[in-house]
XYZ file of C-alpha atoms in Angstrom:
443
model
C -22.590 6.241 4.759
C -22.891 6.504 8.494
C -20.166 5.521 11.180
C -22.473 3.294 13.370
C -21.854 1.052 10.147
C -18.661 1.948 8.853
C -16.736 0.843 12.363
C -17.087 -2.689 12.366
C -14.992 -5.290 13.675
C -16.272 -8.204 12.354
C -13.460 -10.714 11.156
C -13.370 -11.891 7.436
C -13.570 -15.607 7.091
C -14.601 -15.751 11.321
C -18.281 -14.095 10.875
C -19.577 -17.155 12.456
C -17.531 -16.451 15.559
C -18.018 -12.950 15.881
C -19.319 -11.786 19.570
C -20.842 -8.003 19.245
C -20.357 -7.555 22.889
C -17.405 -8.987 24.032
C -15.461 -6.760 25.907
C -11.962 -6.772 25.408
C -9.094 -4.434 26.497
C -7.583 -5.488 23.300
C -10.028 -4.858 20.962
C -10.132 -6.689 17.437
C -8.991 -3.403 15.760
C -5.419 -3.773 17.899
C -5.597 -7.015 17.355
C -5.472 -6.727 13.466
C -2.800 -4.353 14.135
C -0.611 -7.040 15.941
C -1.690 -9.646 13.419
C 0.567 -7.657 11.008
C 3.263 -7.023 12.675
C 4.100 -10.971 14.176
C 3.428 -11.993 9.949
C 5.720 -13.270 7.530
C 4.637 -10.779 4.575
C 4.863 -7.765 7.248
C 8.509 -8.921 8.119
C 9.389 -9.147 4.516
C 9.022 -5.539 3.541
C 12.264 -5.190 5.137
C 14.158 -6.378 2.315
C 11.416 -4.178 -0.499
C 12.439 -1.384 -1.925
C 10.787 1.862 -1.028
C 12.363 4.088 -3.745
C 16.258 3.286 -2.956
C 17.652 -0.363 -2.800
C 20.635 -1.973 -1.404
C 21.634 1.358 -0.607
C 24.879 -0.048 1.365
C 26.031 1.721 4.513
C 23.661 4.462 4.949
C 20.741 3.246 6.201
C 17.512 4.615 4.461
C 13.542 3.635 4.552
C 12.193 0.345 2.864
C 8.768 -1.032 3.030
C 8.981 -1.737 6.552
C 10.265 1.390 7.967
C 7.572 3.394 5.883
C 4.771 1.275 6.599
C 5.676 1.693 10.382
C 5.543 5.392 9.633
C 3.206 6.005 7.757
C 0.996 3.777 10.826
C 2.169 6.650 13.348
C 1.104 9.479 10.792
C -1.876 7.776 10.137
C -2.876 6.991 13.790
C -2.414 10.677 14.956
C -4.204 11.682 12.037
C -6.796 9.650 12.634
C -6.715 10.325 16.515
C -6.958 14.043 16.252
C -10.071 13.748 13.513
C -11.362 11.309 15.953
C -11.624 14.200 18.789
C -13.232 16.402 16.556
C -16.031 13.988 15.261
C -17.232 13.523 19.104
C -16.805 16.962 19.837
C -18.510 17.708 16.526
C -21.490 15.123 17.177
C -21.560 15.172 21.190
C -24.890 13.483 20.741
C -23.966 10.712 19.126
C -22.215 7.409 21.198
C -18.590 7.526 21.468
C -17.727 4.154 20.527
C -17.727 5.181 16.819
C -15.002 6.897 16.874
C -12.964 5.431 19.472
C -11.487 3.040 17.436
C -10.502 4.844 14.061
C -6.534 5.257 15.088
C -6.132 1.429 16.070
C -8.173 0.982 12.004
C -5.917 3.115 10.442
C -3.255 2.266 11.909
C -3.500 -1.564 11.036
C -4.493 -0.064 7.431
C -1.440 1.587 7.109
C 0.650 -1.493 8.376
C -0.841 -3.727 5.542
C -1.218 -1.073 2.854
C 2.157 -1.921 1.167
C 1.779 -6.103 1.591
C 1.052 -6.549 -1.620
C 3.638 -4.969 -3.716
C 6.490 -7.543 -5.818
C 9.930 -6.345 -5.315
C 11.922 -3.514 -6.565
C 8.695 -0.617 -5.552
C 6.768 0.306 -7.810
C 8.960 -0.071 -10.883
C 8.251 -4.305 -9.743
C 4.690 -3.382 -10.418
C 4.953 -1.809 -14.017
C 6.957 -4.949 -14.647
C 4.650 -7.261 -14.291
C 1.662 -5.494 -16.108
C 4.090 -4.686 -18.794
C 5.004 -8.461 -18.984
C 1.509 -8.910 -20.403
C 0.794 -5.978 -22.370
C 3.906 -5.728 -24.112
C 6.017 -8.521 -23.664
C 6.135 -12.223 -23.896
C 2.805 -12.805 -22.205
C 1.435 -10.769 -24.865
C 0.433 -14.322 -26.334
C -1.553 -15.466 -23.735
C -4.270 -12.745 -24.280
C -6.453 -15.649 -25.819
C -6.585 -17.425 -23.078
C -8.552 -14.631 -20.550
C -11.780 -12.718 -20.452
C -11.237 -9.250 -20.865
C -11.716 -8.795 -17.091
C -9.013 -11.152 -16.196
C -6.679 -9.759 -18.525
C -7.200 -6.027 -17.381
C -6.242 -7.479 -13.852
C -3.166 -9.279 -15.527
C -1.945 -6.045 -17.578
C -2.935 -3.415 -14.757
C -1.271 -5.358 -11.509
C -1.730 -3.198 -8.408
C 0.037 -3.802 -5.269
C -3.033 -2.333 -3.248
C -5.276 -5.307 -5.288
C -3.045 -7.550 -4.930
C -2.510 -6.348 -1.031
C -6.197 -7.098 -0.375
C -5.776 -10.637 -2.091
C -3.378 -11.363 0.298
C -5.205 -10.201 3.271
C -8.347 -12.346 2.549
C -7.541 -15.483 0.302
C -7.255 -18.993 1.460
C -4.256 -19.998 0.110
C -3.748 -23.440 0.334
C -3.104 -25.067 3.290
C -3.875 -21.834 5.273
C -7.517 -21.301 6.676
C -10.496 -19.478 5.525
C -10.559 -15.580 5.534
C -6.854 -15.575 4.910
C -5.243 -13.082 8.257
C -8.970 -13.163 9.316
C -9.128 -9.423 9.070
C -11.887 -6.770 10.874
C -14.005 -5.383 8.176
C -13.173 -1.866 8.529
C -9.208 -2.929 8.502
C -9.995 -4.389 5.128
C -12.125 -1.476 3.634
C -9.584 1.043 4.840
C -6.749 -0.416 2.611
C -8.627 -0.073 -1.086
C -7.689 3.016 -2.485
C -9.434 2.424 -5.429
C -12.694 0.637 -4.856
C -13.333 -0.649 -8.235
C -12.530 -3.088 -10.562
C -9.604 -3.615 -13.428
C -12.077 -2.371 -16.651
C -12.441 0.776 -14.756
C -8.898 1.748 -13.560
C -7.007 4.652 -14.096
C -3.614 4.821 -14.536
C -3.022 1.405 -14.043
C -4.621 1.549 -10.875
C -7.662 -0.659 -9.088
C -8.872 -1.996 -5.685
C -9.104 -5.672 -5.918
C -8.424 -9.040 -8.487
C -12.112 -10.800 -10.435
C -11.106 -13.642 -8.128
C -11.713 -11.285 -4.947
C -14.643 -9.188 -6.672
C -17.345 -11.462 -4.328
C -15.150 -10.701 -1.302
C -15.011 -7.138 -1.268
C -18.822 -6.714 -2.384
C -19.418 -8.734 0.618
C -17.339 -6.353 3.305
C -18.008 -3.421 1.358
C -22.182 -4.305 2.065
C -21.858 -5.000 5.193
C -20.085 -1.980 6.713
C -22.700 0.594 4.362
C -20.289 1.474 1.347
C -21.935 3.518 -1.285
C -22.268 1.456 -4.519
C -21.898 3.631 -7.438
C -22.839 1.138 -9.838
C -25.453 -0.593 -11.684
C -26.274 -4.579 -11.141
C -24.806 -4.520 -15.138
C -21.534 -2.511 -14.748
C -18.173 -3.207 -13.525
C -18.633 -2.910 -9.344
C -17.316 0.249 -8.395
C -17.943 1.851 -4.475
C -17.412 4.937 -2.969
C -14.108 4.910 -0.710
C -14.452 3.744 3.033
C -13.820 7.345 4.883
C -10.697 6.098 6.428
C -8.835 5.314 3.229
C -8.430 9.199 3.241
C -6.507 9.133 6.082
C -4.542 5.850 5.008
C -3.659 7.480 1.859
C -2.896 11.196 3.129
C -0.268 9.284 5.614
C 1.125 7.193 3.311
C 1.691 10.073 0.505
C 3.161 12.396 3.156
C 5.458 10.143 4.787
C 6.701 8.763 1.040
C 6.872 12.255 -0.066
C 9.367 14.012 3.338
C 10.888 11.003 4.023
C 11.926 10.410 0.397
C 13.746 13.766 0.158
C 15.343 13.098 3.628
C 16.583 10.163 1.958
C 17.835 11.858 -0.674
C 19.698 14.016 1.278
C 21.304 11.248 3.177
C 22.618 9.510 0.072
C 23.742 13.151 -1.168
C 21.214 12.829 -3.922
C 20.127 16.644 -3.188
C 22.343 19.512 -0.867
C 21.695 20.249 2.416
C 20.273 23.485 1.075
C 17.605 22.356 -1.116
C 16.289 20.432 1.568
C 16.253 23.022 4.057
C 14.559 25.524 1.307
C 12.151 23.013 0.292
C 11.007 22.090 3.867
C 10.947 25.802 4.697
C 8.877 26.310 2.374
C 5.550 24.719 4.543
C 5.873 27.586 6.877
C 6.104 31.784 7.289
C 5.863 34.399 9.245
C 7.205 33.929 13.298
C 6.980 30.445 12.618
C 9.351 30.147 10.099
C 11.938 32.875 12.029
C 11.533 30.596 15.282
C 12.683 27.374 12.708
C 14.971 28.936 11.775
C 16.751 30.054 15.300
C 16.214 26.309 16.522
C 17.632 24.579 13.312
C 20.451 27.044 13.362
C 21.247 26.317 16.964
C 22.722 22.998 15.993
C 25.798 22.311 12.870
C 24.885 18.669 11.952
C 22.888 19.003 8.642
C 21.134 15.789 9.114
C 20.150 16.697 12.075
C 18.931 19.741 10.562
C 16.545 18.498 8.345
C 15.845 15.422 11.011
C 14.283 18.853 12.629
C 12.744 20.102 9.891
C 10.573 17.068 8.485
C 9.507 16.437 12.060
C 7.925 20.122 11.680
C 6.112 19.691 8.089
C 4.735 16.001 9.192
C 3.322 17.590 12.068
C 1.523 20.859 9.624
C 1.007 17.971 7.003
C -1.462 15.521 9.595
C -3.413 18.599 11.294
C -3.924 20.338 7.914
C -5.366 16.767 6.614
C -7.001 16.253 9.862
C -9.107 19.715 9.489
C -9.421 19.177 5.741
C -11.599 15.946 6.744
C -13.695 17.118 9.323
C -14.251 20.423 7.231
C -16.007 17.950 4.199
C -16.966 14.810 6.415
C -20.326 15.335 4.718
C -18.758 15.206 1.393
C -16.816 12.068 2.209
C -20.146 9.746 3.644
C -21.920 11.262 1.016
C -19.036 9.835 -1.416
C -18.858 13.017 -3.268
C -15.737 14.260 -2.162
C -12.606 14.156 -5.023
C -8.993 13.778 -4.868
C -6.633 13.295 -1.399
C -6.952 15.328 1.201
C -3.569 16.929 0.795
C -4.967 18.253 -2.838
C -7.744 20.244 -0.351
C -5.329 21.966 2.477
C -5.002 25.352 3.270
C -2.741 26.656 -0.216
C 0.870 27.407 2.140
C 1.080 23.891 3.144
C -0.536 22.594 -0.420
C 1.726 25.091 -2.057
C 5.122 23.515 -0.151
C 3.985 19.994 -0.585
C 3.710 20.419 -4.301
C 7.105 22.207 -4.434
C 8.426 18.821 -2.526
C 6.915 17.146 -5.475
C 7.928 18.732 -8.031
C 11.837 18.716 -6.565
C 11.105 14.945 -5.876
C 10.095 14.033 -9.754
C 13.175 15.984 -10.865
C 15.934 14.794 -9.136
C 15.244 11.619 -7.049
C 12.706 9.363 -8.679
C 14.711 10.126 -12.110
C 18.178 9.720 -10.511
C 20.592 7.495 -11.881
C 20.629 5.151 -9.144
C 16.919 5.033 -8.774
C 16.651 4.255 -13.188
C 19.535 2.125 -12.882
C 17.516 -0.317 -10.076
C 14.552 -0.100 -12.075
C 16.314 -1.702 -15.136
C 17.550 -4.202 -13.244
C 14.518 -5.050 -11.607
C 12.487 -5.147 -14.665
C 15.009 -7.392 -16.118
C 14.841 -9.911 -13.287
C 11.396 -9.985 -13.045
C 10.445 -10.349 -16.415
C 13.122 -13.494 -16.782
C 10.762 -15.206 -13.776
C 7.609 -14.652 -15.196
C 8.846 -16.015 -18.342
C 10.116 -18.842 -16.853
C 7.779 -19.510 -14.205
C 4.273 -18.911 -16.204
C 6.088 -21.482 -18.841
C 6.241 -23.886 -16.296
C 2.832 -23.730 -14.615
C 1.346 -23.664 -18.642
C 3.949 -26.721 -19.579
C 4.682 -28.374 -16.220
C 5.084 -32.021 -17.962
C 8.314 -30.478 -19.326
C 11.728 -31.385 -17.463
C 13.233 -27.824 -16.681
C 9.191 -26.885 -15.443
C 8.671 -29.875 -13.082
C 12.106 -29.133 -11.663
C 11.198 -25.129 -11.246
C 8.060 -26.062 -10.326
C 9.748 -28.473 -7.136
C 11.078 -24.442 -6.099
C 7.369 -22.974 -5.120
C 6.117 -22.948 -1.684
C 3.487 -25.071 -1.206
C 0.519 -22.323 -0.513
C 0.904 -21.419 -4.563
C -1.338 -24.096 -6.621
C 0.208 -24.383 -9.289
C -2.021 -27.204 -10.125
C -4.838 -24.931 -10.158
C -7.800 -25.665 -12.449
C -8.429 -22.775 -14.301
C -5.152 -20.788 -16.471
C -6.497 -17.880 -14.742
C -5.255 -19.099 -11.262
C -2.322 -20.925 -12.372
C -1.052 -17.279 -13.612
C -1.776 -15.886 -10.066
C 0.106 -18.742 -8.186
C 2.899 -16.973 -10.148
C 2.220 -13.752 -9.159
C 1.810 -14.656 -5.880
C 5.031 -16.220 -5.463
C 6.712 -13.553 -7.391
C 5.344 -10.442 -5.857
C 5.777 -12.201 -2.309
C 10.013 -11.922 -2.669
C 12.427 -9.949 -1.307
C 14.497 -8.054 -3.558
C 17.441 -10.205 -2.448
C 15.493 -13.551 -3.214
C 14.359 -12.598 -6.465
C 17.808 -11.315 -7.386
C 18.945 -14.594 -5.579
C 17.006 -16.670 -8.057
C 17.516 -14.883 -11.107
C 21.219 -15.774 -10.686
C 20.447 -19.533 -10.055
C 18.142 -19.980 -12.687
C 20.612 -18.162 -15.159
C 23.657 -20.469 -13.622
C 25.335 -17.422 -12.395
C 25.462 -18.665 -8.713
C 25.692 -22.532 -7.614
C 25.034 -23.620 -4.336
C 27.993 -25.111 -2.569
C 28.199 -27.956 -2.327
């Protein structure tokens, strides 16, 4: 792969339109960027979970807040491996790289659109639905293809569904995308048969549409014309993904500390941990210099984002040939120099042990599997049955971009999903209640 390719801002949907040497001070790359944040789905994240919900009066991250981060880790990132790259290839034009913060930046806004409510639990819910529960039935009814995309569901597929189809009502291209801001998002550039762990890079309905941006900006295929389309990764979706797993990763254990989930002193020894020597002793002095323990390790995460993005920033230009040549394996935090790697895996480790299996964390995801499940149950009844009473009255409740009317099974399931994995955790705990007569409208 070769940048002169790779950087492309060629809209999705638009190619018709698209003017190679227009000269903008806002180029198409901010423009994606701003896109995002004036859209419904961006605005929406605000009420997703990121790992804790409805957490009350102390104010922790959802999707929005971490998307917003992650886009300032990811921009720097990308900024300071930008640098390098012209300093490394003088000889080569400038205009290559000039643009990769504004593309990851936009990448990292969008990278989280796709996910259903209640985080990542919301996802497991849904594939579960199919592979173990009630829409275990409806196996009969799918290729294998569509049902691996039914029983893995991936918020980064689904994100890049979002991004590019034309729902209806809505035009052609979906948010009319650049083609780099689109590649940069899939994390895994293959299809359902091949995931791992559940995860993939875009839906059989959006298999043409990724082919088609992922040829035209230079991506390595890795398959054959007979197997299941697989590509190397777009370069930038390193950076994407090495800003989105350090920002979940600090921020998550500030959180924690906020919400008294872990002491003041765990944090501080875990956060320590990314640093020695006269580093570590001048830390020290500064964070000691103040009593406030938030503030403390407010301080301290500052610190290990900062070693976090220029470790990942040297990692990539140290095996930029690795990456075009779409050899390279595993994040870029898995390749850093062994302190920082070292600390981050610590972080981890402390992470796994005592937030993500907290009680309030397993409680939420109970809950949120319960309410889920109860509207795909109800709502893939109706759009299978929609001549029945209670379905033509449930059906009367979807916005009108879903076709439920769709002609294939296949896409009436995926009006559901869209419409599901679109809500808030409020609205979907909103509806559960209504649909179970819990709450009535007043009247």
């Amino acid at each position: 792969m070769n940048w002169a390719t790779l950087v492309n801002d060629k809209r999705f949907g638009l190619e018709n339109y698209h003017d190679p040497k227009k000269n903008l001070t806002r180029t198409d790359f901010r423009r994606d960027y701003d896109r995002l944040v004036f859209s419904s789905p961006f605005r929406r994240l605000q009420n997703k979970t990121q790992v804790f919900p409805l957490p009350g009066s102390i104010f922790v991250h959802n999707r929005l807040t971490h998307s917003m981060e992650v886009a300032c880790v990811g921009k720097s990132m990308a900024d300071n491996i930008a640098q390098a790259l012209k300093h490394k290839h003088a000889d080569w034009p400038t205009e290559h790289f000039d643009h990769l913060g504004d593309i990851v930046a936009a990448a990292c806004l969008a990278h989280d659109l796709g996910n259903p409510p209640f985080g990542h639990s919301g996802e497991r819910a849904i594939g579960t639905f199919f592979s173990e529960g009630e829409g275990m039935k409806l196996k009969p009814m799918f290729t294998p293809v569509q049902w691996a995309d039914l029983t893995h569901f991936e918020g980064n597929a689904n994100a890049f569904r979002l991004l590019t189809h034309q729902f209806k009502g809505r035009r052609k291209g979906g948010f009319a995308m650049t083609y780099s801001t689109l590649a940069s998002i899939v994390k895994y550039p293959f299809e359902s048969t091949l995931s791992t762990k559940g995860k993939f890079g875009f839906f059989n309905t959006e298999k043409e549409d990724f082919s088609k941006v992922a040829d035209e900006l230079g991506m390595l295929r890795l398959s054959g014309d007979d197997e299941p389309l697989r590509y190397a990764r777009h370069p930038l979706v390193f950076i994407v993904e090495a800003a989105d797993d350090i920002c979940y990763e600090v921020m998550d254990i500030e959180d924690a500390h906020k919400l008294k989930i872990l002491s003041s002193a765990e944090v501080i020894e875990a956060l320590l941990g990314f640093f020695d020597g006269e580093r570590r002793a001048h830390m020290c002095e500064i964070m000691n210099a103040v009593d406030d323990p938030n503030e403390k390790v407010a301080y301290l995460r500052s610190c290990v984002v900062g070693a976090l993005v220029e470790q990942c920033a040297q990692t990539f230009i140290a095996h930029e040939d690795e990456i075009l040549a779409g050899t390279f394996e595993g994040a870029l935090l898995k390749h850093i120099r062994p302190l920082e790697r070292e600390g981050y895996e610590r972080c981890n480790t402390l992470s796994w042990n005592k937030i993500y299996r907290s009680g309030e964390v397993v409680d939420i995801e109970l809950a949120g599997n319960r309410i889920i499940t109860f509207l795909l149950e109800r709502m893939v009844g109706a759009v299978l049955e929609p001549d029945l009473n209670y379905s033509r009255l449930l059906l009367s409740k979807f916005p009108d971009q879903y076709d439920v009317n769709a002609p294939t099974q296949f896409g009436k399931i995926q009006a559901v999903l869209d419409h599901i994995s679109a809500m808030t955790d409020v609205y979907a705990l909103d509806l559960y209640r209504k649909l179970n007569g819990l709450s009535l409208p007043a009247v």
